[in-house]
Short mmCIF file of C-alpha atoms and ligand atoms in Angstrom, two decimals:
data_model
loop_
_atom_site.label_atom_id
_atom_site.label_comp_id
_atom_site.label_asym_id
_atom_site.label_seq_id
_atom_site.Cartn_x
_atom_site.Cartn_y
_atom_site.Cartn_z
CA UNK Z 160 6.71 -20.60 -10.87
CA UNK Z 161 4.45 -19.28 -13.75
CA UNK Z 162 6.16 -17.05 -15.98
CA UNK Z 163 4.74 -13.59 -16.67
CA UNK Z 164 6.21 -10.96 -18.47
CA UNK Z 165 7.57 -8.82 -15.43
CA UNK Z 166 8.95 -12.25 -13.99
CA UNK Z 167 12.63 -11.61 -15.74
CA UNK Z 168 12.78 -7.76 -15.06
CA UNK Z 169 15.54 -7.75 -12.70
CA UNK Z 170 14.21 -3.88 -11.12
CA UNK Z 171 10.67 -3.14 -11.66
CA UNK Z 172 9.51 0.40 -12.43
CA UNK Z 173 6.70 2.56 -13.19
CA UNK Z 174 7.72 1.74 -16.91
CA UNK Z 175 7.39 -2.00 -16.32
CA UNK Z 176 4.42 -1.23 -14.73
CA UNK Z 177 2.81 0.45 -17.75
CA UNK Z 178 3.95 -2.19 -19.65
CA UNK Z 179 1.82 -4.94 -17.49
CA UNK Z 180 -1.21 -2.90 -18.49
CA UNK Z 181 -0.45 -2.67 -22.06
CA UNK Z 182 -0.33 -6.29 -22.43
CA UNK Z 183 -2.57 -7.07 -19.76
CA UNK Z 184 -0.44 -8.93 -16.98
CA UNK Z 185 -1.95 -7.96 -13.71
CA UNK Z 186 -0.44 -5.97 -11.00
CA UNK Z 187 0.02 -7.83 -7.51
CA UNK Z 188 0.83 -5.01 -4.85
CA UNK Z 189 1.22 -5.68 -0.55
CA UNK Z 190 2.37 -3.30 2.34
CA UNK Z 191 5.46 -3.94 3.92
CA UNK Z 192 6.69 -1.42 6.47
CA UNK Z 193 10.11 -3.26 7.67
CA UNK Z 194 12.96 -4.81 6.49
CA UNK Z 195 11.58 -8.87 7.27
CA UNK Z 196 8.53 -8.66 5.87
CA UNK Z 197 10.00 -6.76 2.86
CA UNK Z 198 12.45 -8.87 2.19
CA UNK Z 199 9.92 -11.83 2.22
CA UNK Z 200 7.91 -9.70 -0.34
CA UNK Z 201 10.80 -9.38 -2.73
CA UNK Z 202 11.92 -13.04 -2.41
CA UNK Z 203 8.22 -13.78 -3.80
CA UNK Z 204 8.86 -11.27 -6.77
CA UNK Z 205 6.24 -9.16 -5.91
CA UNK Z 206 5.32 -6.33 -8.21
CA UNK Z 207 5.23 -3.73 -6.30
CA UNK Z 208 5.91 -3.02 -2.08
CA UNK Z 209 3.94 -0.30 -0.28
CA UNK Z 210 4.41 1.39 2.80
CA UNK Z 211 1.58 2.51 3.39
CA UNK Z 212 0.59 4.45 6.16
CA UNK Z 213 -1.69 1.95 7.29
CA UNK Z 214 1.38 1.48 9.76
CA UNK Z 215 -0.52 3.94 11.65
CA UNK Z 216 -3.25 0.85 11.96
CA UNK Z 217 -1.06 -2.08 12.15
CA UNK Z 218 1.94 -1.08 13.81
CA UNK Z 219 1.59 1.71 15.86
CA UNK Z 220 -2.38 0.56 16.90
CA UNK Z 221 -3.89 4.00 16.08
CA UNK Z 222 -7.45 3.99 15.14
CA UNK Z 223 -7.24 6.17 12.17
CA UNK Z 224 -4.14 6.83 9.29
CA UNK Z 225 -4.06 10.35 10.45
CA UNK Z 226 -1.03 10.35 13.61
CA UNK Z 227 1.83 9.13 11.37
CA UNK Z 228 4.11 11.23 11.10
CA UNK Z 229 6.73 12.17 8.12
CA UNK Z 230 9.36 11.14 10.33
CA UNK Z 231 7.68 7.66 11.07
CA UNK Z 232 7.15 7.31 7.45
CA UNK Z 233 10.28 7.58 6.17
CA UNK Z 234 11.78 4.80 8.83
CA UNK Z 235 9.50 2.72 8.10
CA UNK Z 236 9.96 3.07 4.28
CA UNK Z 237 13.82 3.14 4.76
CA UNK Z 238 13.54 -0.03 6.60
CA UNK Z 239 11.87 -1.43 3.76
CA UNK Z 240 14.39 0.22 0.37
CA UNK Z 241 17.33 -1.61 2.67
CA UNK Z 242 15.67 -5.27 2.05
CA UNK Z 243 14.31 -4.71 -1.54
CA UNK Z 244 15.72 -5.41 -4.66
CA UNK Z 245 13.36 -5.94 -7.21
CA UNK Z 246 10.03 -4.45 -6.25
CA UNK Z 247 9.19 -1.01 -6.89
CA UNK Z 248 8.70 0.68 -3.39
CA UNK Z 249 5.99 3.19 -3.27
CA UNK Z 250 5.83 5.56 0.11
CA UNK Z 251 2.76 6.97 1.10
CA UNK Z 252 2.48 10.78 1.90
CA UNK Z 253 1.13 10.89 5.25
CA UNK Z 254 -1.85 13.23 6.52
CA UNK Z 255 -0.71 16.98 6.33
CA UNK Z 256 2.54 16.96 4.27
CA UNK Z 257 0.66 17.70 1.65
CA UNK Z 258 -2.44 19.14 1.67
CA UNK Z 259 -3.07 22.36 1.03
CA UNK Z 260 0.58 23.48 0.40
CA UNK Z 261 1.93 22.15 -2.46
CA UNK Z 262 5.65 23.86 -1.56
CA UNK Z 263 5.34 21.78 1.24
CA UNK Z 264 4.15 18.91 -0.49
CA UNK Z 265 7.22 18.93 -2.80
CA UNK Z 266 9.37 19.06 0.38
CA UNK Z 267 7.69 16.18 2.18
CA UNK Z 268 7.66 13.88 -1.22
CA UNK Z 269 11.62 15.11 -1.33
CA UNK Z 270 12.61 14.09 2.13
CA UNK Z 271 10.80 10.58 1.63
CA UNK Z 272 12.79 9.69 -1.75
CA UNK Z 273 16.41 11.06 -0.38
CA UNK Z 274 15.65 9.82 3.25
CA UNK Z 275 14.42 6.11 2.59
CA UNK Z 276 15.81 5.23 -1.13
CA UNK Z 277 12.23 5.04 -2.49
CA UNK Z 278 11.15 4.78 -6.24
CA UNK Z 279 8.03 6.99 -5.72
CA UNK Z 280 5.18 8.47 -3.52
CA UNK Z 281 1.90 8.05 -3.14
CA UNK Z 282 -1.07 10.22 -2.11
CA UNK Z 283 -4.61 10.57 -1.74
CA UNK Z 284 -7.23 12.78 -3.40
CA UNK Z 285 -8.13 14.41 -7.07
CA UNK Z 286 -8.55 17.71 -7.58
CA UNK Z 287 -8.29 19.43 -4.05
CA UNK Z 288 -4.66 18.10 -4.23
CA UNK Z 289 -3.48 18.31 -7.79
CA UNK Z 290 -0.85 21.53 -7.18
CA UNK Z 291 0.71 19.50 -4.92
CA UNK Z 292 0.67 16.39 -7.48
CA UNK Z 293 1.98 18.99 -10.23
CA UNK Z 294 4.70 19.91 -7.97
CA UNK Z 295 6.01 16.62 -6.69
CA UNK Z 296 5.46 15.60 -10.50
CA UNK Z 297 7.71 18.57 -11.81
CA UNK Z 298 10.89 17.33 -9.70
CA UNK Z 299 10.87 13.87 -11.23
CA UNK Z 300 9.40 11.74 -8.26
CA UNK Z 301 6.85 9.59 -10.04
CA UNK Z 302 2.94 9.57 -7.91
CA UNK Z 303 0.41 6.77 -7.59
CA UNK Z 304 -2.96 8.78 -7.18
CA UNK Z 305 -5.86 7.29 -4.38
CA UNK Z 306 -9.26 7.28 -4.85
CA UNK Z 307 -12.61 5.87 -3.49
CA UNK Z 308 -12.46 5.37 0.12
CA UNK Z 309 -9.60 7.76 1.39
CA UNK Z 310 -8.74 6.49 4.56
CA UNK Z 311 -7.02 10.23 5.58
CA UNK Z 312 -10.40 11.88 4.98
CA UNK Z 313 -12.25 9.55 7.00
CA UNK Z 314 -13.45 12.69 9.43
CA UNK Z 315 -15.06 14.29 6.36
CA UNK Z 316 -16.96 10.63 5.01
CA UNK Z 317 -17.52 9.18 9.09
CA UNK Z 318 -17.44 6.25 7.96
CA UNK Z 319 -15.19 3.57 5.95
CA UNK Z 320 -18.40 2.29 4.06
CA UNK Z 321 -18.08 1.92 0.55
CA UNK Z 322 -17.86 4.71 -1.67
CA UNK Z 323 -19.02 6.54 -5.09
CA UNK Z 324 -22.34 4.20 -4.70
CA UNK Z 325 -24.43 7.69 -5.97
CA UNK Z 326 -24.20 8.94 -9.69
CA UNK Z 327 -22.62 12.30 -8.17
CA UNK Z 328 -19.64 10.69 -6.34
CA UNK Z 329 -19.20 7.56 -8.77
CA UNK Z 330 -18.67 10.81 -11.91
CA UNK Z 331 -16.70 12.68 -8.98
CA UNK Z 332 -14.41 9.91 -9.11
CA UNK Z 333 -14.12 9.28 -12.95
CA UNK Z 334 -13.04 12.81 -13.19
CA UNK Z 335 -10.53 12.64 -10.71
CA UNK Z 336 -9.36 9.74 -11.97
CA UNK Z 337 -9.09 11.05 -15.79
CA UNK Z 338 -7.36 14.25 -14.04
CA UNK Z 339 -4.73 12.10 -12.26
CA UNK Z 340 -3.54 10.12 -15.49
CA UNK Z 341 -3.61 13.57 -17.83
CA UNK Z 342 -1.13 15.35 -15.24
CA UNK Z 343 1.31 12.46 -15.12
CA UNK Z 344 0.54 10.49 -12.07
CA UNK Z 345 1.53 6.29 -12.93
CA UNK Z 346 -0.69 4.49 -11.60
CA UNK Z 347 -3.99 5.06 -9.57
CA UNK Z 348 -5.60 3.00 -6.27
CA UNK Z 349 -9.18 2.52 -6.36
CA UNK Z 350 -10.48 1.48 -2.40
CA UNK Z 351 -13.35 0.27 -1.93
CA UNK Z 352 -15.86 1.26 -4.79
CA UNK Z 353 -18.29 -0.47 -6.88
CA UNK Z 354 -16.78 -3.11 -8.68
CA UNK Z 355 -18.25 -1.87 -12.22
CA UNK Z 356 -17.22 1.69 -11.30
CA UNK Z 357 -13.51 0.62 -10.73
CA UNK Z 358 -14.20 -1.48 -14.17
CA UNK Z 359 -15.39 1.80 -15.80
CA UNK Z 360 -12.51 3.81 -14.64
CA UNK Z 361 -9.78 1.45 -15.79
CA UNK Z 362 -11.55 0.91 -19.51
CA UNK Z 363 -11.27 4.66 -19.65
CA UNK Z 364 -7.58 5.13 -18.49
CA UNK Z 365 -4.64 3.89 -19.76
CA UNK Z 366 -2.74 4.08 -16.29
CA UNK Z 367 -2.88 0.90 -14.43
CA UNK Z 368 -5.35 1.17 -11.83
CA UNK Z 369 -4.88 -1.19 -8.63
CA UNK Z 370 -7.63 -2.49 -6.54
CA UNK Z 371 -8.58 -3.07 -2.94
CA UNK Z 372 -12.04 -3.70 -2.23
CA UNK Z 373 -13.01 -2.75 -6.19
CA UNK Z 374 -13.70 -6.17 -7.84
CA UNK Z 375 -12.12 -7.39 -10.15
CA UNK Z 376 -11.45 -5.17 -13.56
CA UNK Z 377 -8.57 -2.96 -12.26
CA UNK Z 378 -5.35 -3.31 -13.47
CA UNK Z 379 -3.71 -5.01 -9.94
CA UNK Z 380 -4.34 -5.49 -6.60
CA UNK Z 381 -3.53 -4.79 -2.93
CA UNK Z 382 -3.73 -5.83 0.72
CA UNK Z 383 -2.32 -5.23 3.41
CA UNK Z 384 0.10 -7.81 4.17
CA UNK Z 385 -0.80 -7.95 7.99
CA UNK Z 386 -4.66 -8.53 6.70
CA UNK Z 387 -3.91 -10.84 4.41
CA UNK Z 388 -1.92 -13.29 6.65
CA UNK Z 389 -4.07 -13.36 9.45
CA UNK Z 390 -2.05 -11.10 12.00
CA UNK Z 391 -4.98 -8.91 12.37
CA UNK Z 392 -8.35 -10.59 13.72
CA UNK Z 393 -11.05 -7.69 14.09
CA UNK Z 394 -10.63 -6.27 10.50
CA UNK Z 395 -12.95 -8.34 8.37
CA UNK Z 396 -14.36 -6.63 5.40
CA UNK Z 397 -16.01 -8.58 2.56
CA UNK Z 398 -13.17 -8.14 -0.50
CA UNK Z 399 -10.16 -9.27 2.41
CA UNK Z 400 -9.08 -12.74 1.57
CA UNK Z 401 -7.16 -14.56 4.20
CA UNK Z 402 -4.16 -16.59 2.53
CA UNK Z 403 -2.93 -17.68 6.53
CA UNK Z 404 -4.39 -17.66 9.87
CA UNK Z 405 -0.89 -16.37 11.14
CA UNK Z 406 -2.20 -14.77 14.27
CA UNK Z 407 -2.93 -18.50 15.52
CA UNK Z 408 -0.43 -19.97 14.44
CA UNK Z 409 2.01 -17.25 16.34
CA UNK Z 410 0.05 -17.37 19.42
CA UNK Z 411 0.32 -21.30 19.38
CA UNK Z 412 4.09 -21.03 19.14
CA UNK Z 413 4.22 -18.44 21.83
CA UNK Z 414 2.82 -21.05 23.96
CA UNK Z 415 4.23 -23.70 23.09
CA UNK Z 416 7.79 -21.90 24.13
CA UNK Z 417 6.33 -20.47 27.42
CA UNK Z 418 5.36 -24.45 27.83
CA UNK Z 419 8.79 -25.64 27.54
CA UNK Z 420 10.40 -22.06 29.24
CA UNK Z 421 8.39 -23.30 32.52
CA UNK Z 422 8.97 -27.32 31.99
CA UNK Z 423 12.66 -26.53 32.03
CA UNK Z 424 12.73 -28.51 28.36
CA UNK Z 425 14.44 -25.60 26.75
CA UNK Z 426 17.18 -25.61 26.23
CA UNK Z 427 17.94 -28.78 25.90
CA UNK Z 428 21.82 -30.85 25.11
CA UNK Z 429 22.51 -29.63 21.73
CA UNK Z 430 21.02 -26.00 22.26
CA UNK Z 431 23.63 -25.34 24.51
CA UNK Z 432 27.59 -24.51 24.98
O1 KIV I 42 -2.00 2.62 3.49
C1 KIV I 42 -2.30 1.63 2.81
O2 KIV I 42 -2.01 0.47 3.15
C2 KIV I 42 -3.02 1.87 1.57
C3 KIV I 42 -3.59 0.68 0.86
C4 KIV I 42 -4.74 0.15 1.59
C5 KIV I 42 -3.92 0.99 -0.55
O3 KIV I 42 -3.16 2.97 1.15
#
């Protein structure tokens, strides 16, 4: 295995994180949202696990992020603290914990880091949520900012195209993102904005920013692990790039097994008592 500066840190953190930015080792981030997979992630020595709450998508087959639930969250992310080690686990706020409220922002981002074992939160927006960020902020739970293509707004944009292509939205979202690193969040996610916008942003920040879909100037990147390996088959953007074609390899097994179920070839002598 190459060695890289964060490859001896025995627990990363947000500190190790700022670290890989300061001397330029790049971020590698996935979703995990149980304990195999996470424990697979943290075997690897990857930087940093996230729970998202695209477990709305991939586990739970909703259409949109916007049905998980706090509750769903935190097993999912507890599920994932009891297999990792090493990796800093980041929990994402789901829709309407935090919005709008920030008392009940601070009490949603409190229940996920004594509930699940997290290291900190994450959640989406600039301005429109930075109370809440304040407030999380002022009881010690680190927050990774989102910005770009905000999956739990996707009523407001209709659409998951990409975003901040105009002058208006592309300054929009270097002032959120200046906003975020000046009130303390860690780290910030760019999805799914011009590449030289996301290249812009990180120049001018000093927070590392991680990438999905934002080329290839940000600080890190992410995927979502069940994208990336090939479980899912009808999500296909352009920046997703396929590292297995797990979903036929999985359905070939399944197969296979019903094959020998019905031939009567499993079990066979030695898989028996
Ligand atoms: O929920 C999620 O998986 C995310 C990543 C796509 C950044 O927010």
């Amino acid at each position: 295995m190459v060695q890289y500066l964060s490859t001896d840190v025995s627990k990363v953190t947000t500190n190790t994180l700022a670290k890989m930015r300061a001397q330029g080792e790049r971020i590698a981030m996935l979703t995990a949202y149980d304990y195999s997979t996470a424990t697979l992630l943290d075997m690897a020595k990857i930087d940093v696990v996230l729970v998202g709450d695209s477990a709305a998508n991939v586990m739970a087959g909703y259409k949109t992020t916007l049905p998980i639930t706090l509750n769903e969250m935190i097993y999912h992310a507890s599920s994932v603290c009891r297999a990792v080690n090493r990796a800093l686990v980041v929990v994402d706020l789901p829709f309407g914990t935090y919005q709008g409220n920030s008392k009940e922002a601070l009490h949603s981002a409190i229940r996920i880091m004594k509930e699940s074992g997290a290291d900190a939160i994450k959640l989406e927006g600039g301005r429109e949520v930075i109370e809440s960020i304040d407030r999380i902020l002022s009881a010690g739970i680190p927050v990774m900012g989102h910005l770009g293509l905000t999956p739990q707004s996707i009523n407001k944009f209709g659409t998951y195209a990409v975003r901040a292509t105009s002058k208006e939205e592309a300054d929009q979202v270097k002032e959120n993102a200046r906003l975020l690193e000046e009130h303390g969040c860690f780290a910030l996610v760019l999805e799914k904005i011009p590449a030289a916008l996301a290249k812009e942003v990180t120049e001018d920040l000093s927070i590392p920013t991680i990438g999905i879909g934002a080329g290839p100037h940000t600080s890190g990147q992410v995927l979502v692990f069940h994208d990336m390996m090939g479980i899912t088959q009808q999500f296909s953007p352009r920046y997703l790039r396929r590292y297995l074609n797990l979903s036929e390899e999985i359905v070939g097994a399944i197969e296979h097994y019903i094959t020998d179920v019905k031939s009567n070839t499993f079990p066979n002598e030695s898989e028996q008592y």
